Amino acid sequence: MSVYNAEVCGFCRKPVALSEPAIEALNRTYHDGCFQCRSCHVPLAGKQYYNKAGIPLCEDCYQASLELCWACGEAITDHVIRALERAYHLSCFTCTTCKQQIGEQAFAQGEVGEVYCLQDYYRKYAPMCNACKQLIIPKEDGTDSYNVECLGRSYHENCYRCEVCVIQLSPEPNEHGCYPLDGRMLCKSCHLSLASGQL
Ligand SMILES: [Zn+2]
Ligand SMILES: [Zn+2]
Ligand SMILES: [Zn+2]
Ligand SMILES: [Zn+2]
Ligand SMILES: [Zn+2]
Ligand SMILES: [Zn+2]
C-alpha cells in the first residue's frame, strides 16, 4: 500500500500508514502514540479527551484551562461573559436586584462591585429631583439629564427654577443662577424683592 494514500498525523505530521494503529479524533488521524494531551502529554488513546479549539487535552488539563466564573466559582465550559475584567457564566451575570440575565446589555456597578441592570441601578443610585420627585436619570440622547445640586438637593436642569416666578435658573454661578434665601431657591430679582420685604 502506498504511503501517499496515508493520512498525515495530526500531531507529528508524518504519514499514518493504514497498517498502523491509528486514532481518528477531532477530524484528524493520529498515530496511536501521538494522540496525547497537548499540555501534559499523557496518552489519550481510549481515554476521555476534550477538544479545546481543535487541540486535544486530558480532563485535568481541560478543567485547568477553563476560566472560573467570578460569581459562582465554577469552571465555564460554554459561552463566557467578559465584564469588569472578570469572566462569568451567562446565567451568573445577573442583576443583583431583579436577577435577570444581563448578557451583552448595558449594566452598571454598585458601590461594592455588584452588578445591576441600568433600571435597577438608577432606582438605587440615581438622585431624586427635589422639585418633581422623579429620579434624575441620564436619557439615552443625553437631554435633560443634568443634575444640578443646590442647597444640598438635586434637580433636573429643567426643574431648577425660582420658587416664586418659576423662571429657569442657570446651573452656573452667574446673574441667572440661584440666589437662595432662607432655604428657598430664588432668582436674583425674587431674592432681592423678598429680602427687601416687597413680596
Ligand atoms: Zn504521529
Ligand atoms: Zn493533560
Ligand atoms: Zn457561574
Ligand atoms: Zn435589574
Ligand atoms: Zn425634576
Ligand atoms: Zn424668581
Tab-separated table of C-alpha atoms and ligand atoms in Angstrom:
chain	number	residue	atom	x	y	z
A	1	MET	CA	0.000	0.000	0.000
A	2	SER	CA	1.385	3.370	-0.974
A	3	VAL	CA	2.319	5.818	1.720
A	4	TYR	CA	0.791	8.578	-0.417
A	5	ASN	CA	-2.680	7.316	0.317
A	6	ALA	CA	-1.993	7.653	4.001
A	7	GLU	CA	-3.244	10.431	6.204
A	8	VAL	CA	-0.845	12.770	7.907
A	9	CYS	CA	-0.713	12.516	11.678
A	10	GLY	CA	-2.371	15.493	13.338
A	11	PHE	CA	0.485	15.753	15.789
A	12	CYS	CA	3.831	14.680	14.272
A	13	ARG	CA	2.785	15.463	10.658
A	14	LYS	CA	4.232	12.169	9.441
A	15	PRO	CA	2.092	9.797	7.404
A	16	VAL	CA	-0.016	7.283	9.242
A	17	ALA	CA	0.268	4.014	7.323
A	18	LEU	CA	-3.003	2.132	7.077
A	19	SER	CA	-1.336	-0.836	8.734
A	20	GLU	CA	-0.506	1.167	11.825
A	21	PRO	CA	-2.855	1.563	14.745
A	22	ALA	CA	-4.366	4.989	14.364
A	23	ILE	CA	-6.844	7.151	16.135
A	24	GLU	CA	-9.472	9.289	14.459
A	25	ALA	CA	-10.277	12.313	16.536
A	26	LEU	CA	-11.056	15.990	16.070
A	27	ASN	CA	-11.370	15.449	12.288
A	28	ARG	CA	-7.807	14.225	12.144
A	29	THR	CA	-5.869	10.997	12.200
A	30	TYR	CA	-3.180	10.409	14.767
A	31	HIS	CA	-0.594	7.717	15.368
A	32	ASP	CA	-1.719	5.752	18.370
A	33	GLY	CA	1.133	7.184	20.452
A	34	CYS	CA	0.763	10.696	19.053
A	35	PHE	CA	-2.746	11.198	20.343
A	36	GLN	CA	-1.827	12.758	23.624
A	37	CYS	CA	-2.739	15.696	25.753
A	38	ARG	CA	-1.097	18.715	24.168
A	39	SER	CA	-0.390	20.155	27.587
A	40	CYS	CA	0.889	17.313	29.814
A	41	HIS	CA	1.487	14.703	27.042
A	42	VAL	CA	-0.412	11.934	28.760
A	43	PRO	CA	-1.567	9.403	26.109
A	44	LEU	CA	-5.243	9.847	25.363
A	45	ALA	CA	-5.884	6.698	23.301
A	46	GLY	CA	-9.005	5.084	24.673
A	47	LYS	CA	-9.449	7.807	27.274
A	48	GLN	CA	-11.839	10.667	27.740
A	49	TYR	CA	-10.445	13.724	25.991
A	50	TYR	CA	-11.585	17.280	25.397
A	51	ASN	CA	-11.457	19.444	22.327
A	52	LYS	CA	-10.077	22.851	23.187
A	53	ALA	CA	-10.151	24.841	19.926
A	54	GLY	CA	-9.081	21.733	17.968
A	55	ILE	CA	-6.383	20.730	20.436
A	56	PRO	CA	-6.810	17.512	22.419
A	57	LEU	CA	-6.497	17.868	26.180
A	58	CYS	CA	-6.855	15.405	29.024
A	59	GLU	CA	-9.600	16.041	31.544
A	60	ASP	CA	-7.325	17.637	34.145
A	61	CYS	CA	-5.655	19.980	31.678
A	62	TYR	CA	-9.007	20.875	30.142
A	63	GLN	CA	-10.503	21.781	33.512
A	64	ALA	CA	-7.391	23.766	34.360
A	65	SER	CA	-7.629	25.646	31.061
A	66	LEU	CA	-11.146	26.841	31.810
A	67	GLU	CA	-11.856	30.213	33.284
A	68	LEU	CA	-13.653	30.300	36.586
A	69	CYS	CA	-16.876	32.217	36.953
A	70	TRP	CA	-16.420	35.212	39.237
A	71	ALA	CA	-19.893	34.768	40.683
A	72	CYS	CA	-20.141	31.021	41.398
A	73	GLY	CA	-16.501	29.925	41.185
A	74	GLU	CA	-17.267	27.061	38.799
A	75	ALA	CA	-15.415	26.472	35.518
A	76	ILE	CA	-17.033	27.980	32.441
A	77	THR	CA	-17.453	25.397	29.690
A	78	ASP	CA	-19.804	27.335	27.435
A	79	HIS	CA	-20.215	30.996	26.492
A	80	VAL	CA	-18.045	33.289	28.621
A	81	ILE	CA	-19.372	36.730	29.521
A	82	ARG	CA	-16.497	39.143	29.979
A	83	ALA	CA	-17.210	42.177	32.094
A	84	LEU	CA	-15.289	44.242	34.620
A	85	GLU	CA	-12.153	42.243	33.699
A	86	ARG	CA	-13.862	39.134	35.043
A	87	ALA	CA	-15.430	36.076	33.462
A	88	TYR	CA	-18.972	34.906	34.172
A	89	HIS	CA	-21.364	32.173	33.110
A	90	LEU	CA	-24.145	33.685	31.054
A	91	SER	CA	-26.550	32.521	33.772
A	92	CYS	CA	-24.434	34.022	36.572
A	93	PHE	CA	-24.061	37.513	35.114
A	94	THR	CA	-27.296	38.847	36.514
A	95	CYS	CA	-28.715	41.993	38.057
A	96	THR	CA	-28.344	41.988	41.844
A	97	THR	CA	-31.881	43.298	42.271
A	98	CYS	CA	-34.110	41.716	39.607
A	99	LYS	CA	-31.899	38.649	38.929
A	100	GLN	CA	-32.368	38.998	35.184
A	101	GLN	CA	-29.522	37.910	32.944
A	102	ILE	CA	-27.696	40.923	31.626
A	103	GLY	CA	-25.959	39.203	28.721
A	104	GLU	CA	-24.496	41.829	26.421
A	105	GLN	CA	-26.800	44.630	27.617
A	106	ALA	CA	-25.639	47.771	29.345
A	107	PHE	CA	-25.165	47.493	33.084
A	108	ALA	CA	-23.692	49.448	35.954
A	109	GLN	CA	-21.672	48.619	39.003
A	110	GLY	CA	-22.748	49.349	42.536
A	111	GLU	CA	-20.637	50.533	45.453
A	112	VAL	CA	-19.154	47.134	46.277
A	113	GLY	CA	-18.750	45.876	42.692
A	114	GLU	CA	-22.184	44.306	42.448
A	115	VAL	CA	-23.831	44.411	39.030
A	116	TYR	CA	-27.194	45.980	38.186
A	117	CYS	CA	-29.286	46.352	35.075
A	118	LEU	CA	-29.471	50.075	34.306
A	119	GLN	CA	-33.045	50.443	35.537
A	120	ASP	CA	-32.283	48.973	38.923
A	121	TYR	CA	-29.017	50.848	39.132
A	122	TYR	CA	-30.785	54.159	38.676
A	123	ARG	CA	-33.561	53.179	41.060
A	124	LYS	CA	-30.942	52.548	43.699
A	125	TYR	CA	-28.339	55.195	42.993
A	126	ALA	CA	-29.842	57.998	40.940
A	127	PRO	CA	-30.546	61.172	42.919
A	128	MET	CA	-34.168	62.277	43.192
A	129	CYS	CA	-35.163	65.664	41.876
A	130	ASN	CA	-36.337	67.808	44.777
A	131	ALA	CA	-38.838	69.616	42.543
A	132	CYS	CA	-40.643	66.891	40.571
A	133	LYS	CA	-39.665	63.940	42.836
A	134	GLN	CA	-38.579	61.884	39.793
A	135	LEU	CA	-35.187	60.216	39.561
A	136	ILE	CA	-32.502	62.078	37.677
A	137	ILE	CA	-31.566	59.516	35.065
A	138	PRO	CA	-29.391	60.204	32.039
A	139	LYS	CA	-31.510	59.820	28.921
A	140	GLU	CA	-30.056	57.919	26.026
A	141	ASP	CA	-29.918	61.057	23.902
A	142	GLY	CA	-28.302	62.911	26.793
A	143	THR	CA	-31.043	65.529	27.176
A	144	ASP	CA	-32.387	66.827	30.482
A	145	SER	CA	-30.016	64.659	32.419
A	146	TYR	CA	-28.096	67.457	34.015
A	147	ASN	CA	-28.140	67.078	37.764
A	148	VAL	CA	-27.968	70.480	39.424
A	149	GLU	CA	-27.165	70.492	43.090
A	150	CYS	CA	-28.262	73.411	45.201
A	151	LEU	CA	-28.701	73.691	48.982
A	152	GLY	CA	-27.706	70.012	49.190
A	153	ARG	CA	-30.614	68.968	46.956
A	154	SER	CA	-30.628	67.654	43.396
A	155	TYR	CA	-32.666	68.962	40.495
A	156	HIS	CA	-33.230	68.189	36.849
A	157	GLU	CA	-31.780	71.013	34.835
A	158	ASN	CA	-35.312	71.775	33.641
A	159	CYS	CA	-36.684	71.679	37.203
A	160	TYR	CA	-34.079	74.048	38.549
A	161	ARG	CA	-36.342	77.090	38.814
A	162	CYS	CA	-37.065	80.032	41.026
A	163	GLU	CA	-39.735	79.028	43.576
A	164	VAL	CA	-41.539	82.317	43.165
A	165	CYS	CA	-41.524	83.296	39.468
A	166	VAL	CA	-40.633	79.816	38.122
A	167	ILE	CA	-38.006	81.201	35.782
A	168	GLN	CA	-35.372	78.602	34.938
A	169	LEU	CA	-32.153	79.149	36.845
A	170	SER	CA	-28.702	78.708	35.419
A	171	PRO	CA	-26.562	75.969	36.940
A	172	GLU	CA	-23.628	78.341	36.547
A	173	PRO	CA	-22.851	80.740	39.380
A	174	ASN	CA	-23.778	83.866	37.435
A	175	GLU	CA	-26.505	86.561	37.248
A	176	HIS	CA	-29.084	83.933	36.228
A	177	GLY	CA	-28.088	81.394	38.853
A	178	CYS	CA	-29.718	80.589	42.158
A	179	TYR	CA	-29.874	83.181	44.919
A	180	PRO	CA	-31.145	81.130	47.869
A	181	LEU	CA	-32.834	82.834	50.786
A	182	ASP	CA	-33.917	81.004	53.959
A	183	GLY	CA	-33.619	77.663	52.168
A	184	ARG	CA	-35.744	78.787	49.207
A	185	MET	CA	-34.424	78.687	45.679
A	186	LEU	CA	-34.845	82.077	44.107
A	187	CYS	CA	-33.768	84.008	41.069
A	188	LYS	CA	-31.829	87.157	41.729
A	189	SER	CA	-34.759	89.581	41.392
A	190	CYS	CA	-37.119	87.492	43.579
A	191	HIS	CA	-34.333	87.231	46.121
A	192	LEU	CA	-33.918	90.974	46.166
A	193	SER	CA	-37.666	91.549	46.382
A	194	LEU	CA	-38.084	89.101	49.243
A	195	ALA	CA	-35.029	90.346	51.059
A	196	SER	CA	-36.340	93.897	50.952
A	197	GLY	CA	-39.818	92.808	52.071
A	198	GLN	CA	-41.571	93.682	48.817
A	199	LEU	CA	-43.189	90.235	48.412
B	1	ZN	ZN	2.231	10.969	14.791
B	2	ZN	ZN	-3.076	16.871	30.195
B	3	ZN	ZN	-21.120	30.986	37.357
B	4	ZN	ZN	-32.373	44.587	37.411
B	5	ZN	ZN	-37.324	67.286	38.226
B	6	ZN	ZN	-37.896	84.478	40.610
